[in-house]
PDB file of C-alpha atoms in Angstrom:
ATOM      1  CA  UNK A   1      68.356 -27.998 -49.659  1.00  0.00           C
ATOM      2  CA  UNK A   2      64.941 -29.866 -50.789  1.00  0.00           C
ATOM      3  CA  UNK A   3      65.193 -30.711 -47.129  1.00  0.00           C
ATOM      4  CA  UNK A   4      65.535 -27.257 -46.296  1.00  0.00           C
ATOM      5  CA  UNK A   5      62.967 -25.787 -48.495  1.00  0.00           C
ATOM      6  CA  UNK A   6      60.542 -28.147 -47.085  1.00  0.00           C
ATOM      7  CA  UNK A   7      61.296 -26.824 -43.412  1.00  0.00           C
ATOM      8  CA  UNK A   8      61.291 -23.550 -44.336  1.00  0.00           C
ATOM      9  CA  UNK A   9      57.942 -23.834 -46.288  1.00  0.00           C
ATOM     10  CA  UNK A  10      56.527 -25.853 -42.996  1.00  0.00           C
ATOM     11  CA  UNK A  11      57.828 -22.777 -40.794  1.00  0.00           C
ATOM     12  CA  UNK A  12      56.456 -20.427 -42.712  1.00  0.00           C
ATOM     13  CA  UNK A  13      52.822 -22.520 -42.910  1.00  0.00           C
ATOM     14  CA  UNK A  14      53.381 -22.411 -38.967  1.00  0.00           C
ATOM     15  CA  UNK A  15      54.410 -19.236 -38.953  1.00  0.00           C
ATOM     16  CA  UNK A  16      51.316 -17.700 -41.241  1.00  0.00           C
ATOM     17  CA  UNK A  17      48.898 -20.253 -38.822  1.00  0.00           C
ATOM     18  CA  UNK A  18      50.302 -18.481 -35.684  1.00  0.00           C
ATOM     19  CA  UNK A  19      49.892 -15.318 -36.723  1.00  0.00           C
ATOM     20  CA  UNK A  20      46.208 -16.252 -37.838  1.00  0.00           C
ATOM     21  CA  UNK A  21      45.629 -17.645 -34.833  1.00  0.00           C
ATOM     22  CA  UNK A  22      47.395 -14.845 -32.918  1.00  0.00           C
ATOM     23  CA  UNK A  23      44.982 -12.217 -35.009  1.00  0.00           C
ATOM     24  CA  UNK A  24      41.790 -14.780 -33.909  1.00  0.00           C
ATOM     25  CA  UNK A  25      43.045 -13.792 -30.167  1.00  0.00           C
ATOM     26  CA  UNK A  26      43.715 -10.443 -30.978  1.00  0.00           C
ATOM     27  CA  UNK A  27      39.572 -10.245 -32.035  1.00  0.00           C
ATOM     28  CA  UNK A  28      38.251 -12.794 -30.074  1.00  0.00           C
ATOM     29  CA  UNK A  29      39.669 -10.623 -26.877  1.00  0.00           C
ATOM     30  CA  UNK A  30      38.527  -7.580 -28.496  1.00  0.00           C
ATOM     31  CA  UNK A  31      34.754  -8.826 -28.593  1.00  0.00           C
ATOM     32  CA  UNK A  32      34.786 -10.320 -25.180  1.00  0.00           C
ATOM     33  CA  UNK A  33      36.224  -6.887 -23.802  1.00  0.00           C
ATOM     34  CA  UNK A  34      33.533  -5.159 -26.092  1.00  0.00           C
ATOM     35  CA  UNK A  35      30.771  -7.293 -24.513  1.00  0.00           C
ATOM     36  CA  UNK A  36      32.289  -7.096 -20.692  1.00  0.00           C
ATOM     37  CA  UNK A  37      32.165  -3.494 -21.516  1.00  0.00           C
ATOM     38  CA  UNK A  38      28.556  -3.644 -22.337  1.00  0.00           C
ATOM     39  CA  UNK A  39      27.983  -5.546 -19.799  1.00  0.00           C
ATOM     40  CA  UNK A  40      29.785  -3.150 -16.884  1.00  0.00           C
ATOM     41  CA  UNK A  41      27.230  -0.241 -18.979  1.00  0.00           C
ATOM     42  CA  UNK A  42      23.938  -2.898 -18.455  1.00  0.00           C
ATOM     43  CA  UNK A  43      24.507  -3.582 -14.916  1.00  0.00           C
ATOM     44  CA  UNK A  44      25.924   0.312 -13.940  1.00  0.00           C
ATOM     45  CA  UNK A  45      22.079   0.728 -15.227  1.00  0.00           C
ATOM     46  CA  UNK A  46      20.740  -2.346 -13.145  1.00  0.00           C
ATOM     47  CA  UNK A  47      22.429  -1.035  -9.913  1.00  0.00           C
ATOM     48  CA  UNK A  48      20.550   2.457 -10.846  1.00  0.00           C
ATOM     49  CA  UNK A  49      17.368   1.402 -11.176  1.00  0.00           C
ATOM     50  CA  UNK A  50      17.862  -0.905  -8.211  1.00  0.00           C
ATOM     51  CA  UNK A  51      18.784   1.902  -6.866  1.00  0.00           C
ATOM     52  CA  UNK A  52      15.452   4.225  -7.481  1.00  0.00           C
ATOM     53  CA  UNK A  53      13.371   1.315  -7.260  1.00  0.00           C
ATOM     54  CA  UNK A  54      15.042   0.949  -3.433  1.00  0.00           C
ATOM     55  CA  UNK A  55      14.042   4.757  -2.634  1.00  0.00           C
ATOM     56  CA  UNK A  56      10.464   4.813  -4.534  1.00  0.00           C
ATOM     57  CA  UNK A  57       9.850   1.532  -1.799  1.00  0.00           C
ATOM     58  CA  UNK A  58      11.232   3.497   1.477  1.00  0.00           C
ATOM     59  CA  UNK A  59       9.378   6.143   0.455  1.00  0.00           C
ATOM     60  CA  UNK A  60       6.103   4.136  -0.453  1.00  0.00           C
ATOM     61  CA  UNK A  61       6.995   2.519   3.505  1.00  0.00           C
ATOM     62  CA  UNK A  62       7.715   6.514   4.899  1.00  0.00           C
ATOM     63  CA  UNK A  63       3.610   7.271   3.611  1.00  0.00           C
ATOM     64  CA  UNK A  64       2.311   3.690   4.561  1.00  0.00           C
ATOM     65  CA  UNK A  65       3.756   4.229   8.130  1.00  0.00           C
ATOM     66  CA  UNK A  66       2.341   8.007   8.083  1.00  0.00           C
ATOM     67  CA  UNK A  67      -1.193   6.743   6.477  1.00  0.00           C
ATOM     68  CA  UNK A  68      -0.919   3.797   9.652  1.00  0.00           C
ATOM     69  CA  UNK A  69      -0.328   6.599  12.311  1.00  0.00           C
ATOM     70  CA  UNK A  70      -2.887   9.164  11.164  1.00  0.00           C
ATOM     71  CA  UNK A  71      -5.668   6.004  11.152  1.00  0.00           C
ATOM     72  CA  UNK A  72      -4.397   4.983  14.513  1.00  0.00           C
ATOM     73  CA  UNK A  73      -4.651   8.797  15.701  1.00  0.00           C
ATOM     74  CA  UNK A  74      -8.625   9.300  14.082  1.00  0.00           C
ATOM     75  CA  UNK A  75      -9.443   5.502  15.231  1.00  0.00           C
ATOM     76  CA  UNK A  76      -8.388   6.872  18.843  1.00  0.00           C
ATOM     77  CA  UNK A  77     -10.104  10.028  18.256  1.00  0.00           C
ATOM     78  CA  UNK A  78     -13.208   8.119  17.189  1.00  0.00           C
ATOM     79  CA  UNK A  79     -13.097   5.877  20.105  1.00  0.00           C
ATOM     80  CA  UNK A  80     -12.736   8.783  22.870  1.00  0.00           C
ATOM     81  CA  UNK A  81     -15.275  10.479  20.897  1.00  0.00           C
ATOM     82  CA  UNK A  82     -18.167   7.223  21.422  1.00  0.00           C
ATOM     83  CA  UNK A  83     -16.818   6.718  24.619  1.00  0.00           C
ATOM     84  CA  UNK A  84     -17.598  10.864  25.682  1.00  0.00           C
ATOM     85  CA  UNK A  85     -21.460  10.552  23.922  1.00  0.00           C
ATOM     86  CA  UNK A  86     -22.379   7.189  25.709  1.00  0.00           C
ATOM     87  CA  UNK A  87     -21.360   9.154  29.262  1.00  0.00           C
ATOM     88  CA  UNK A  88     -23.261  12.321  28.101  1.00  0.00           C
ATOM     89  CA  UNK A  89     -25.902   9.515  27.436  1.00  0.00           C
ATOM     90  CA  UNK A  90     -25.553   8.026  30.844  1.00  0.00           C
ATOM     91  CA  UNK A  91     -25.434  11.422  32.841  1.00  0.00           C
ATOM     92  CA  UNK A  92     -28.709  12.895  31.078  1.00  0.00           C
ATOM     93  CA  UNK A  93     -29.898   9.256  31.705  1.00  0.00           C
ATOM     94  CA  UNK A  94     -29.134   9.091  35.133  1.00  0.00           C
ATOM     95  CA  UNK A  95     -30.615  12.830  35.726  1.00  0.00           C
ATOM     96  CA  UNK A  96     -34.000  10.872  34.729  1.00  0.00           C
ATOM     97  CA  UNK A  97     -35.181  14.128  33.164  1.00  0.00           C
ATOM     98  CA  UNK A  98     -33.633  13.282  29.301  1.00  0.00           C
ATOM     99  CA  UNK A  99     -34.773  10.364  26.689  1.00  0.00           C
ATOM    100  CA  UNK A 100     -32.146   9.474  24.315  1.00  0.00           C
ATOM    101  CA  UNK A 101     -33.837   9.971  20.436  1.00  0.00           C
ATOM    102  CA  UNK A 102     -30.587   8.260  19.021  1.00  0.00           C
ATOM    103  CA  UNK A 103     -27.637   9.384  16.383  1.00  0.00           C
ATOM    104  CA  UNK A 104     -29.462  11.546  13.748  1.00  0.00           C
ATOM    105  CA  UNK A 105     -28.414  13.430  11.078  1.00  0.00           C
ATOM    106  CA  UNK A 106     -27.998  16.816  11.105  1.00  0.00           C
ATOM    107  CA  UNK A 107     -28.073  19.926   9.140  1.00  0.00           C
ATOM    108  CA  UNK A 108     -28.841  23.156   8.566  1.00  0.00           C
ATOM    109  CA  UNK A 109     -31.174  25.521   7.071  1.00  0.00           C
ATOM    110  CA  UNK A 110     -31.992  29.660   7.282  1.00  0.00           C
ATOM    111  CA  UNK A 111     -36.431  31.092   6.607  1.00  0.00           C
ATOM    112  CA  UNK A 112     -34.614  32.078   2.885  1.00  0.00           C
ATOM    113  CA  UNK A 113     -36.477  30.724  -0.291  1.00  0.00           C
ATOM    114  CA  UNK A 114     -33.531  28.698  -1.580  1.00  0.00           C
ATOM    115  CA  UNK A 115     -33.455  26.512   1.926  1.00  0.00           C
ATOM    116  CA  UNK A 116     -37.608  26.852   2.804  1.00  0.00           C
ATOM    117  CA  UNK A 117     -39.169  27.355  -0.793  1.00  0.00           C
ATOM    118  CA  UNK A 118     -43.113  28.422  -0.663  1.00  0.00           C
ATOM    119  CA  UNK A 119     -42.519  27.883   3.468  1.00  0.00           C
ATOM    120  CA  UNK A 120     -40.005  31.182   3.542  1.00  0.00           C
ATOM    121  CA  UNK A 121     -41.980  33.806   5.582  1.00  0.00           C
ATOM    122  CA  UNK A 122     -39.723  34.094   8.478  1.00  0.00           C
ATOM    123  CA  UNK A 123     -42.188  31.833  10.652  1.00  0.00           C
ATOM    124  CA  UNK A 124     -41.784  28.206  11.614  1.00  0.00           C
ATOM    125  CA  UNK A 125     -44.738  25.497  11.821  1.00  0.00           C
ATOM    126  CA  UNK A 126     -44.933  26.492  15.703  1.00  0.00           C
ATOM    127  CA  UNK A 127     -45.660  30.374  14.757  1.00  0.00           C
ATOM    128  CA  UNK A 128     -42.185  31.384  16.265  1.00  0.00           C
ATOM    129  CA  UNK A 129     -40.045  33.418  14.405  1.00  0.00           C
ATOM    130  CA  UNK A 130     -37.326  31.124  12.353  1.00  0.00           C
ATOM    131  CA  UNK A 131     -33.756  31.999  13.807  1.00  0.00           C
ATOM    132  CA  UNK A 132     -31.076  30.649  15.980  1.00  0.00           C
ATOM    133  CA  UNK A 133     -32.153  28.110  19.121  1.00  0.00           C
ATOM    134  CA  UNK A 134     -34.818  26.922  16.646  1.00  0.00           C
ATOM    135  CA  UNK A 135     -34.573  23.288  15.104  1.00  0.00           C
ATOM    136  CA  UNK A 136     -36.750  21.380  12.800  1.00  0.00           C
ATOM    137  CA  UNK A 137     -37.545  17.980  13.688  1.00  0.00           C
ATOM    138  CA  UNK A 138     -40.041  15.208  12.294  1.00  0.00           C
ATOM    139  CA  UNK A 139     -42.718  15.705  15.188  1.00  0.00           C
ATOM    140  CA  UNK A 140     -43.234  11.680  14.819  1.00  0.00           C
ATOM    141  CA  UNK A 141     -39.539  11.191  16.594  1.00  0.00           C
ATOM    142  CA  UNK A 142     -39.671  14.331  18.503  1.00  0.00           C
ATOM    143  CA  UNK A 143     -43.003  16.224  19.360  1.00  0.00           C
ATOM    144  CA  UNK A 144     -42.571  19.779  18.758  1.00  0.00           C
ATOM    145  CA  UNK A 145     -42.238  21.943  21.682  1.00  0.00           C
ATOM    146  CA  UNK A 146     -39.873  19.962  23.046  1.00  0.00           C
ATOM    147  CA  UNK A 147     -35.810  20.882  24.355  1.00  0.00           C
ATOM    148  CA  UNK A 148     -33.374  19.263  21.856  1.00  0.00           C
ATOM    149  CA  UNK A 149     -30.027  18.698  23.430  1.00  0.00           C
ATOM    150  CA  UNK A 150     -26.808  18.297  20.461  1.00  0.00           C
ATOM    151  CA  UNK A 151     -23.704  18.256  21.334  1.00  0.00           C
ATOM    152  CA  UNK A 152     -24.555  19.803  24.623  1.00  0.00           C
ATOM    153  CA  UNK A 153     -26.235  22.581  23.287  1.00  0.00           C
ATOM    154  CA  UNK A 154     -30.119  23.049  23.547  1.00  0.00           C
ATOM    155  CA  UNK A 155     -32.527  24.041  21.099  1.00  0.00           C
ATOM    156  CA  UNK A 156     -36.435  24.483  20.647  1.00  0.00           C
ATOM    157  CA  UNK A 157     -38.325  22.056  18.160  1.00  0.00           C
ATOM    158  CA  UNK A 158     -40.274  24.554  16.513  1.00  0.00           C
ATOM    159  CA  UNK A 159     -40.143  23.892  13.180  1.00  0.00           C
ATOM    160  CA  UNK A 160     -41.258  20.942  10.162  1.00  0.00           C
ATOM    161  CA  UNK A 161     -39.690  19.486   7.774  1.00  0.00           C
ATOM    162  CA  UNK A 162     -37.813  16.894   8.139  1.00  0.00           C
ATOM    163  CA  UNK A 163     -38.668  12.894   8.400  1.00  0.00           C
ATOM    164  CA  UNK A 164     -37.463  10.085  10.817  1.00  0.00           C
ATOM    165  CA  UNK A 165     -34.062  10.547  12.961  1.00  0.00           C
ATOM    166  CA  UNK A 166     -32.977  14.139  10.920  1.00  0.00           C
ATOM    167  CA  UNK A 167     -32.662  17.700  13.067  1.00  0.00           C
ATOM    168  CA  UNK A 168     -32.053  20.881  10.993  1.00  0.00           C
ATOM    169  CA  UNK A 169     -30.526  23.957  12.487  1.00  0.00           C
ATOM    170  CA  UNK A 170     -31.829  26.775  11.788  1.00  0.00           C
ATOM    171  CA  UNK A 171     -29.249  29.791  11.223  1.00  0.00           C
ATOM    172  CA  UNK A 172     -28.838  33.275  10.406  1.00  0.00           C
ATOM    173  CA  UNK A 173     -27.571  33.230   7.487  1.00  0.00           C
ATOM    174  CA  UNK A 174     -27.869  30.984   3.985  1.00  0.00           C
ATOM    175  CA  UNK A 175     -24.153  30.862   3.911  1.00  0.00           C
ATOM    176  CA  UNK A 176     -24.061  29.528   7.540  1.00  0.00           C
ATOM    177  CA  UNK A 177     -26.569  26.888   6.857  1.00  0.00           C
ATOM    178  CA  UNK A 178     -24.247  25.954   4.425  1.00  0.00           C
ATOM    179  CA  UNK A 179     -21.099  25.857   5.574  1.00  0.00           C
ATOM    180  CA  UNK A 180     -22.968  24.031   8.457  1.00  0.00           C
ATOM    181  CA  UNK A 181     -22.934  20.659   6.409  1.00  0.00           C
ATOM    182  CA  UNK A 182     -24.123  17.561   7.310  1.00  0.00           C
ATOM    183  CA  UNK A 183     -22.768  15.173  10.639  1.00  0.00           C
ATOM    184  CA  UNK A 184     -24.176  12.589  12.126  1.00  0.00           C
ATOM    185  CA  UNK A 185     -24.505  13.283  16.093  1.00  0.00           C
ATOM    186  CA  UNK A 186     -26.516  12.028  19.327  1.00  0.00           C
ATOM    187  CA  UNK A 187     -29.535  13.881  20.227  1.00  0.00           C
ATOM    188  CA  UNK A 188     -32.100  13.885  23.760  1.00  0.00           C
ATOM    189  CA  UNK A 189     -34.894  15.525  24.320  1.00  0.00           C
ATOM    190  CA  UNK A 190     -36.137  16.351  27.342  1.00  0.00           C
ATOM    191  CA  UNK A 191     -38.670  14.685  29.189  1.00  0.00           C
ATOM    192  CA  UNK A 192     -41.974  16.123  29.784  1.00  0.00           C
ATOM    193  CA  UNK A 193     -43.601  16.784  33.434  1.00  0.00           C
ATOM    194  CA  UNK A 194     -39.453  17.096  34.871  1.00  0.00           C
ATOM    195  CA  UNK A 195     -38.704  20.328  36.448  1.00  0.00           C
TER     196      UNK A 195
END
């Protein structure tokens, strides 16, 4: 009987130990499940973040491609403009009646007080009335009285007030002068003695 009691105690201890192991296994399983669920949520967030980043990269690549195309178009337009200027210069020089002054800064003014200050009397340095078709030049670069060609248009160099490689176009109004802005263009003058 004592052996039976001892066996019974061992059996109870084994059962208790198995029960503890079972509880521990269930706890580990629950912990593992919780960690895995947390990992799955993290993975989902990472996948969403990667998708967002891939979309941002696609958008950036699209903008880059548009910019490259635009740069190509601007570069082509610039090359065509340089070619047209070179052809125009060659044509003028072939006639022999024109002298290429170079690329000049082109601005605009009107005979108002804001543009001309104390010289705002409507009369140019050569004594002609200031108005459209008149340009202000540096007489050391372009002699007064010269016919000036800018972008295929003829002007009369009849005013001063600029220095160096610059030409100031006379406009009808101050608003027109402001709207004109500033550019760089090729300039030719008529060579004296050619008809």
